[in-house]
Amino acid sequence: MEILLPFGPGFDRILTPEALKFIAELHRRFEGCRRELLVARVERQKRLDGGEKPDFLPQTKEIREGEWTVAPLPADLLDRRVEITGPVDRKMIINALNSGARVFMADFEDSNTPTWTNQIEGQINLADAVRREITYEDPATQKAYKLNEKTAVLLVRPRGWHLDEAHVKVDGTAVSGSIFDFGLYFFHNARELLARGSGPYFYLPKMESHLEARLWNDIFCHSQDALGIPRRSIKATVLIETILATFELHEILYELREHSSGLNCGRWDYIFSFIKKFSHDAQALLPDRGRVTMTTHFLRSYSKLVIQSCHKRNVHAMGGMAAFIPIKSDPVANENAIAQVRADKEREASDGHDGTWVAHPGLVPVAMEIFNRLMPGPNQIDKKLEDFRVTAKDLLEVPEGKITEAGLRQNIAVGLGYLEAWFRGTGCVPLFNLMEDAATAEISRAQLWQWVYHGAHLEDGRLVDIALCDKILDEELAKMQAADNSGQRRQAYQTAADLIRQLVRSPQFIEFLTLPAYKRVLTQEGVAA
């Protein structure tokens, strides 16, 4: 095993010889399967580019129609009515655990830049949080932070299958980011969590098939056996945030049935996936991002199918993210934003979701009031939606709407603002009164590529081409650089602009913006990409 950067303070607590041996064993046992699944993704994309459309799998019909259910849930996961998410920053972990939400998802993925420091300090922070030893003093204000007596249940999201941990190599090959994040957290905390009446609970991102879920289940079984942890101790909620996974909901739950804690509607990545998977289809152009809401037919169909599938299997169906953040400077705008959040959460609770996500502690009481009112029990698993019917056509229906300069400009501004923060090591950032992470940045740059590739026109008739994107990109870049009075972030903005130009100009759709962005971070750290 090679570790390509030095240890920082406290890193030896996490990167112990025993933990590294565990990671190496997971890598050697499961890396081959991961690589095969990533190749299968590429081959599937080629077929989609050629015009193939996804549908429910005929070979797994018996699983969809069978009467099986998942293993019983632990007591602390029965009521998940409001969940909050955020990166593994020390102060943010404390605030999220204290927020009043029932669950906190600590995120190594979309709201985290995977620098070496962020990944290992994040593991240190979580180990301290599990043991209730986490504290923080703000150096600017000297305010001290510590955990309340009652805190949220902790879940952890490792990176997706497509991401490597390039700082660590085994037998000359980079370790999977998924295995690295999961393995370190599980190795150091599984036994402690069980002793405290909880368990090693996870969120699993960006899967595209039940075979990818099977790989996770194999890793769970091996890891529990290797450390002498009882089977079924791990519980994992799968984010349904790819259009392909929607056609395999029952199959994904079946593969993880000993370790499943349900499914979640990862709405932002889902929209991104829709654009990406049908990027070559001129009939699949989406309108402005702001017009693609959960009330559109394809998203409402997906959301209700998740509920129906989960409840048939006696497990939770979690709603999506409210990305709004409180607007303290404008009470009218703030109330308008809160009204939209309320409408979204009332739809989720009324449809039958068992809980929802928020991005800011200020929204916890808003979502909590709605779910307390509309969901008096711990969940709504008894709401089976047996009369609901959905077809592939419903899931693939392209919403109508306009493409506007305002939408084009917002996509460029969000891409710039998010990537600038990402290159500085911050994976979630408030922009235009929304909490943006990699998923929303992915929608923004994906729409730019799709509109340019297919020669879309704005509502005023102008062609969306490279020249128009460059013009608006230059304008938005100048605005953001001018607003940075210190000038310290000018280079990060320029790097962000350069990456957006690369993504938009690519003749083929680049699968994830975090892949080329990660190479730039590694270069900054002095690691060969």
XYZ file of C-alpha atoms in Angstrom:
529
model
C 0.000 0.000 0.000
C 1.202 3.479 -0.897
C -0.045 6.681 0.746
C 1.016 9.571 -1.456
C 0.695 12.490 0.972
C 2.010 12.969 4.515
C -0.024 12.408 7.666
C -1.524 15.502 9.243
C -2.225 15.955 12.977
C -4.201 13.017 14.329
C -4.174 11.087 11.041
C -2.442 8.164 12.746
C -5.640 7.626 14.777
C -7.463 6.727 11.562
C -4.738 5.393 9.271
C -3.645 2.631 11.628
C -1.878 -0.459 10.276
C -4.927 -2.570 11.114
C -7.364 -0.203 9.368
C -5.152 0.034 6.288
C -4.863 -3.748 6.146
C -8.677 -3.921 6.210
C -8.910 -1.418 3.331
C -6.314 -3.337 1.316
C -8.230 -6.579 1.832
C -11.480 -4.977 0.649
C -9.692 -3.554 -2.386
C -8.133 -6.855 -3.399
C -11.366 -8.766 -2.958
C -13.817 -6.361 -4.611
C -11.960 -3.974 -6.954
C -12.278 -6.326 -9.924
C -16.054 -6.407 -9.618
C -16.215 -2.624 -9.276
C -14.223 -2.199 -12.477
C -16.496 -4.622 -14.334
C -19.555 -2.663 -13.218
C -18.035 0.622 -14.366
C -17.332 -0.935 -17.773
C -20.964 -2.101 -17.864
C -22.037 1.515 -17.314
C -20.030 2.605 -20.348
C -21.511 -0.135 -22.501
C -25.035 0.739 -21.361
C -24.430 4.395 -22.205
C -23.376 3.441 -25.731
C -26.676 1.637 -26.211
C -28.613 4.629 -24.851
C -26.688 6.919 -27.189
C -27.798 4.625 -29.993
C -31.444 5.116 -29.114
C -32.191 2.343 -26.613
C -34.675 3.289 -23.876
C -34.668 1.775 -20.387
C -37.514 -0.455 -19.227
C -38.303 -2.806 -16.376
C -36.166 -5.961 -16.597
C -38.016 -9.071 -17.830
C -35.467 -11.397 -16.191
C -36.238 -10.045 -12.697
C -40.047 -10.021 -12.962
C -40.338 -12.666 -10.226
C -38.484 -10.405 -7.789
C -40.763 -7.449 -8.553
C -43.894 -9.550 -8.153
C -42.729 -11.619 -5.166
C -44.002 -11.119 -1.609
C -40.643 -10.858 0.193
C -39.770 -8.003 2.591
C -36.517 -6.580 3.928
C -35.110 -7.465 7.350
C -36.623 -5.601 10.338
C -35.281 -2.115 11.039
C -33.527 -1.110 14.279
C -35.479 1.099 16.678
C -33.492 4.269 15.993
C -34.318 4.135 12.261
C -38.077 3.693 12.554
C -38.810 7.440 12.656
C -36.828 9.518 10.139
C -39.339 12.289 9.478
C -36.737 15.023 8.974
C -33.126 14.449 7.924
C -30.412 17.055 7.485
C -27.311 16.647 5.370
C -23.931 18.302 5.138
C -20.190 17.722 4.813
C -17.918 16.199 7.448
C -16.641 19.570 8.672
C -16.272 19.550 12.488
C -18.488 22.536 13.279
C -21.122 21.446 10.772
C -21.299 17.942 12.248
C -22.038 19.394 15.680
C -24.659 21.828 14.369
C -26.363 19.148 12.293
C -26.466 16.620 15.127
C -27.932 19.354 17.351
C -30.383 20.652 14.729
C -33.491 18.836 15.948
C -33.587 16.615 12.861
C -34.102 12.898 13.464
C -31.165 11.922 11.220
C -27.954 13.589 10.065
C -26.287 12.305 6.907
C -22.580 13.126 7.103
C -21.397 13.429 3.542
C -18.089 12.390 1.992
C -19.632 12.783 -1.461
C -21.541 15.608 -3.191
C -21.120 18.261 -0.493
C -17.442 17.519 0.131
C -14.295 18.240 -1.867
C -12.234 15.013 -1.606
C -8.931 16.561 -0.606
C -6.661 14.366 1.492
C -7.184 16.626 4.498
C -10.979 16.708 4.154
C -11.257 12.924 3.895
C -9.104 12.052 6.913
C -10.139 14.944 9.143
C -13.724 13.988 8.314
C -13.077 10.466 9.601
C -11.507 11.886 12.766
C -14.528 14.146 13.284
C -16.987 11.290 12.877
C -15.065 9.024 15.245
C -15.227 11.791 17.854
C -18.923 12.349 17.164
C -19.730 8.637 17.595
C -18.025 8.724 21.000
C -19.665 12.072 21.870
C -16.209 13.626 22.263
C -16.535 16.134 19.439
C -16.117 19.815 20.340
C -15.142 22.914 18.399
C -14.118 26.482 19.185
C -14.546 29.024 16.417
C -11.213 30.876 16.106
C -12.947 34.037 14.859
C -15.658 34.318 17.526
C -14.281 32.053 20.289
C -17.738 30.480 20.435
C -17.602 26.926 21.764
C -19.645 24.095 20.239
C -20.517 20.735 21.786
C -23.204 18.091 21.414
C -26.608 18.390 23.039
C -27.913 15.599 25.231
C -30.280 14.507 22.436
C -28.820 14.347 18.938
C -29.767 13.072 15.493
C -29.004 9.519 14.412
C -25.816 9.461 12.347
C -25.697 8.102 8.792
C -22.653 8.371 6.534
C -22.524 8.702 2.752
C -19.331 7.390 1.124
C -18.379 8.396 -2.397
C -19.968 6.728 -5.428
C -18.550 3.760 -7.309
C -17.084 5.969 -10.049
C -14.725 7.892 -7.738
C -11.217 6.806 -6.751
C -9.240 7.699 -3.648
C -6.156 8.690 -5.611
C -4.070 9.429 -2.516
C -3.991 5.717 -1.619
C -2.846 2.884 -3.871
C -2.846 -0.876 -3.358
C -0.696 -2.964 -5.701
C -0.236 0.158 -7.818
C -3.961 0.850 -8.277
C -5.959 3.668 -6.671
C -8.409 2.477 -4.037
C -12.131 2.979 -4.612
C -13.404 6.102 -2.853
C -16.474 4.088 -1.820
C -14.398 1.369 -0.180
C -12.027 3.852 1.443
C -14.759 5.983 3.032
C -16.935 3.053 4.074
C -14.057 0.902 5.251
C -12.424 3.450 7.547
C -15.712 4.514 9.139
C -16.897 0.936 9.615
C -13.568 -0.308 10.951
C -13.264 2.396 13.608
C -16.902 2.846 14.627
C -19.107 -0.193 14.022
C -18.516 -1.835 17.387
C -18.742 1.465 19.264
C -22.037 2.366 17.578
C -23.580 -0.996 18.440
C -22.444 -0.668 22.047
C -24.238 2.695 22.205
C -27.521 1.258 20.928
C -27.195 2.383 17.321
C -25.294 0.905 14.405
C -23.208 1.481 11.297
C -25.750 3.167 9.020
C -25.056 4.432 5.503
C -26.459 6.233 2.493
C -25.340 4.749 -0.848
C -25.158 7.138 -3.830
C -25.447 7.063 -7.630
C -26.056 3.387 -8.256
C -27.348 2.487 -11.706
C -28.314 -1.179 -11.291
C -29.146 -3.910 -8.805
C -25.782 -5.510 -9.599
C -24.097 -2.454 -8.092
C -26.269 -2.942 -5.002
C -25.189 -6.595 -4.897
C -21.562 -5.490 -4.718
C -22.341 -3.291 -1.718
C -24.120 -6.183 -0.029
C -21.152 -8.481 -0.608
C -18.871 -5.858 0.941
C -21.208 -5.528 3.937
C -21.288 -9.275 4.540
C -17.519 -9.631 4.240
C -16.805 -6.610 6.467
C -19.120 -7.756 9.243
C -17.643 -11.253 9.202
C -14.061 -9.964 9.065
C -14.515 -7.802 12.181
C -16.815 -10.160 14.071
C -19.799 -7.833 13.736
C -23.197 -9.594 13.570
C -24.787 -9.835 10.131
C -27.621 -7.326 9.530
C -25.902 -4.742 11.772
C -25.238 -2.517 8.757
C -28.262 -0.653 7.431
C -28.087 1.252 4.168
C -30.476 3.598 2.399
C -29.973 3.789 -1.364
C -30.318 7.144 -3.070
C -32.374 6.672 -6.212
C -30.709 9.428 -8.180
C -30.252 7.838 -11.586
C -32.987 7.232 -14.140
C -31.728 3.669 -14.689
C -32.036 2.702 -11.018
C -35.722 3.669 -11.085
C -36.410 0.659 -13.273
C -34.762 -1.647 -10.681
C -36.140 -0.439 -7.349
C -37.396 -3.819 -6.142
C -34.251 -5.524 -7.364
C -32.024 -3.074 -5.471
C -34.020 -3.598 -2.284
C -33.855 -7.365 -2.826
C -30.073 -7.410 -3.164
C -29.749 -5.424 0.072
C -32.710 -7.016 1.866
C -30.620 -8.090 4.880
C -29.135 -4.599 5.187
C -31.694 -2.231 3.661
C -33.157 0.812 5.382
C -35.017 1.954 2.284
C -34.681 4.289 -0.674
C -34.395 8.060 -1.026
C -35.482 10.354 -3.865
C -32.218 12.078 -4.793
C -34.026 14.566 -6.984
C -31.187 16.825 -8.138
C -28.883 14.040 -9.267
C -31.916 12.350 -10.802
C -32.525 15.334 -13.085
C -28.815 15.372 -13.944
C -28.957 11.647 -14.719
C -31.929 12.166 -17.039
C -29.939 14.740 -19.032
C -26.791 12.618 -19.048
C -28.320 9.289 -20.004
C -30.313 10.825 -22.864
C -27.700 13.407 -23.791
C -27.737 12.332 -27.449
C -31.533 12.466 -27.749
C -32.683 15.760 -29.255
C -36.210 15.033 -27.988
C -35.024 14.911 -24.353
C -34.069 18.583 -23.937
C -35.110 19.881 -20.525
C -36.231 23.481 -19.970
C -34.656 25.858 -17.435
C -33.630 24.028 -14.276
C -36.064 26.088 -12.182
C -38.989 24.791 -14.246
C -38.163 21.119 -13.646
C -39.970 20.704 -10.340
C -41.226 17.630 -8.503
C -44.729 18.345 -9.791
C -43.690 17.502 -13.368
C -45.093 14.166 -14.498
C -41.836 12.218 -14.815
C -40.582 13.288 -11.383
C -43.931 12.781 -9.627
C -44.155 9.312 -11.204
C -40.663 8.431 -9.969
C -41.365 9.752 -6.478
C -44.578 7.763 -6.059
C -42.988 4.633 -7.519
C -40.279 4.846 -4.858
C -42.980 5.060 -2.163
C -44.953 2.144 -3.570
C -41.868 -0.059 -3.999
C -40.486 0.607 -0.520
C -43.781 0.192 1.298
C -44.457 -3.117 -0.422
C -41.176 -4.284 1.142
C -41.909 -2.775 4.616
C -39.185 -0.156 4.481
C -38.847 3.628 4.311
C -39.264 5.845 1.250
C -37.491 9.126 1.942
C -38.341 12.377 0.188
C -35.962 14.802 -1.452
C -33.901 17.817 -0.553
C -35.220 21.294 0.208
C -32.240 23.334 -0.944
C -33.595 26.740 0.128
C -31.758 28.548 2.900
C -33.238 31.314 5.068
C -32.958 34.809 3.527
C -32.379 36.978 6.582
C -31.964 40.200 4.616
C -35.325 40.006 2.818
C -38.368 38.876 4.868
C -40.687 38.850 1.836
C -38.354 36.728 -0.277
C -37.757 34.496 2.737
C -41.483 33.870 3.223
C -41.904 33.101 -0.469
C -39.069 30.561 -0.263
C -40.507 28.976 2.901
C -43.901 28.728 1.217
C -42.330 26.716 -1.594
C -40.654 24.431 0.942
C -43.958 23.906 2.750
C -45.751 23.016 -0.484
C -42.995 20.548 -1.399
C -43.003 18.850 2.004
C -46.796 18.692 2.176
C -46.784 16.939 -1.198
C -44.217 14.441 0.051
C -46.014 13.713 3.326
C -49.418 13.484 1.619
C -48.112 11.117 -1.055
C -46.730 8.771 1.595
C -43.058 9.567 2.066
C -41.701 8.582 5.485
C -39.471 11.632 5.864
C -37.648 14.324 3.978
C -34.341 16.141 3.601
C -33.367 19.721 4.394
C -30.065 21.493 3.780
C -30.214 24.086 6.568
C -31.046 23.841 10.305
C -33.481 26.736 9.860
C -35.731 24.487 7.771
C -35.895 21.645 10.290
C -38.869 23.157 12.207
C -40.713 23.878 8.942
C -40.421 20.303 7.685
C -40.970 18.847 11.154
C -44.283 20.684 11.634
C -45.605 19.328 8.338
C -44.608 15.718 8.939
C -45.818 15.854 12.542
C -49.199 17.060 11.290
C -49.582 14.735 8.325
C -47.687 11.695 9.643
C -48.720 11.104 13.283
C -47.039 7.680 13.395
C -43.296 7.015 13.088
C -43.627 6.336 9.348
C -46.194 5.629 6.632
C -45.107 2.167 5.556
C -48.721 1.001 5.853
C -49.625 3.405 3.004
C -49.110 0.929 0.156
C -50.324 2.915 -2.914
C -51.659 -0.370 -4.319
C -53.781 1.390 -6.966
C -50.857 3.407 -8.337
C -49.693 2.341 -11.798
C -46.627 3.630 -13.617
C -45.120 2.730 -16.976
C -41.780 3.372 -18.614
C -43.515 6.075 -20.650
C -44.450 7.920 -17.439
C -40.861 7.832 -16.184
C -39.450 9.030 -19.507
C -41.899 11.837 -20.285
C -39.929 15.011 -21.029
C -41.404 18.090 -19.306
C -42.304 21.083 -21.418
C -41.010 24.572 -20.731
C -38.914 27.425 -21.996
C -35.171 27.845 -22.225
C -34.336 31.432 -21.298
C -31.312 33.662 -21.007
C -31.997 33.857 -17.271
C -31.840 30.057 -17.063
C -28.672 29.947 -19.141
C -27.073 32.648 -17.024
C -28.083 30.909 -13.780
C -26.502 27.656 -14.947
C -23.233 29.418 -15.713
C -23.246 31.400 -12.461
C -23.985 28.306 -10.365
C -21.257 26.344 -12.136
C -18.731 29.116 -11.529
C -19.707 29.737 -7.927
C -19.793 26.088 -6.995
C -16.564 25.043 -8.686
C -14.707 28.049 -7.258
C -15.654 26.879 -3.762
C -14.874 23.256 -4.648
C -11.342 24.142 -5.726
C -10.862 25.845 -2.355
C -11.900 22.654 -0.569
C -15.560 23.486 0.156
C -18.079 21.097 -1.377
C -21.325 22.911 -0.586
C -21.924 26.628 -0.943
C -24.903 29.005 -0.625
C -25.632 30.638 -3.995
C -28.705 32.711 -4.867
C -30.493 31.603 -1.679
C -29.991 27.901 -2.419
C -27.504 25.450 -0.941
C -25.664 24.119 -3.971
C -23.656 20.925 -4.067
C -22.169 18.781 -6.823
C -25.595 17.496 -7.904
C -27.006 20.931 -8.699
C -23.746 22.006 -10.341
C -23.990 18.870 -12.479
C -27.475 19.871 -13.685
C -26.195 23.330 -14.573
C -23.229 22.226 -16.691
C -25.167 19.285 -18.184
C -27.866 21.609 -19.463
C -25.244 23.859 -21.033
C -23.750 20.924 -22.927
C -27.144 19.540 -23.952
C -28.426 22.900 -25.226
C -25.225 23.582 -27.204
C -24.931 20.035 -28.597
C -28.493 20.028 -29.906
C -28.594 23.674 -31.014
C -31.377 24.710 -28.642
C -32.873 28.175 -28.939
C -33.775 30.636 -26.209
C -37.359 31.828 -26.015
C -36.261 35.007 -27.818
C -34.979 32.954 -30.754
C -31.216 33.145 -30.115
C -29.170 30.014 -30.698
C -27.473 28.526 -27.646
C -23.960 27.974 -28.963
C -20.378 28.165 -27.726
C -20.161 31.869 -28.554
C -23.217 32.760 -26.456
C -22.038 30.584 -23.543
C -18.564 32.158 -23.682
C -20.060 35.660 -23.704
C -22.221 35.035 -20.631
C -19.433 33.095 -18.915
C -17.076 36.057 -19.365
C -19.702 38.406 -17.935
C -20.459 36.236 -14.902
C -16.746 35.591 -14.285
C -16.016 39.324 -14.314
C -18.832 39.931 -11.809
C -17.619 37.269 -9.401
C -13.977 38.262 -9.621
C -14.904 41.917 -9.054
C -16.908 40.973 -5.956
C -13.831 39.294 -4.435
C -12.244 42.357 -2.856
C -9.183 40.493 -1.618
C -8.420 39.007 -5.007
C -7.447 35.717 -3.340
C -10.133 33.747 -5.164
C -9.519 35.099 -8.656
C -7.472 32.062 -9.696
C -10.087 29.610 -8.374
C -12.750 31.416 -10.413
C -10.524 31.271 -13.481
C -9.916 27.550 -12.989
C -13.662 27.053 -12.627
C -14.312 28.976 -15.859
C -11.674 26.956 -17.705
C -13.303 23.699 -16.587
C -16.785 24.855 -17.637
C -15.438 25.730 -21.092
C -13.853 22.276 -21.326
C -17.071 20.528 -20.299
C -19.263 22.481 -22.713
C -16.863 22.040 -25.642
C -16.368 18.304 -25.193
C -17.665 16.374 -28.239
C -18.858 13.645 -25.862
C -20.691 14.290 -22.611
C -18.228 13.999 -19.711
C -19.798 11.631 -17.199
C -19.122 13.560 -13.968
C -17.649 17.031 -13.533
C -15.988 15.829 -10.321
C -13.667 13.563 -12.348
C -11.746 16.340 -14.168
C -12.192 18.623 -11.148
C -10.565 15.997 -8.897
C -7.541 15.874 -11.206
C -7.094 19.604 -10.693
C -7.296 19.186 -6.909
C -4.687 16.434 -7.032
C -2.406 18.713 -9.062
C -2.828 21.434 -6.416
C -1.835 18.874 -3.775
C 1.182 17.725 -5.764
C -0.199 14.264 -6.545
C 0.042 12.804 -10.044
C -3.490 12.479 -11.402
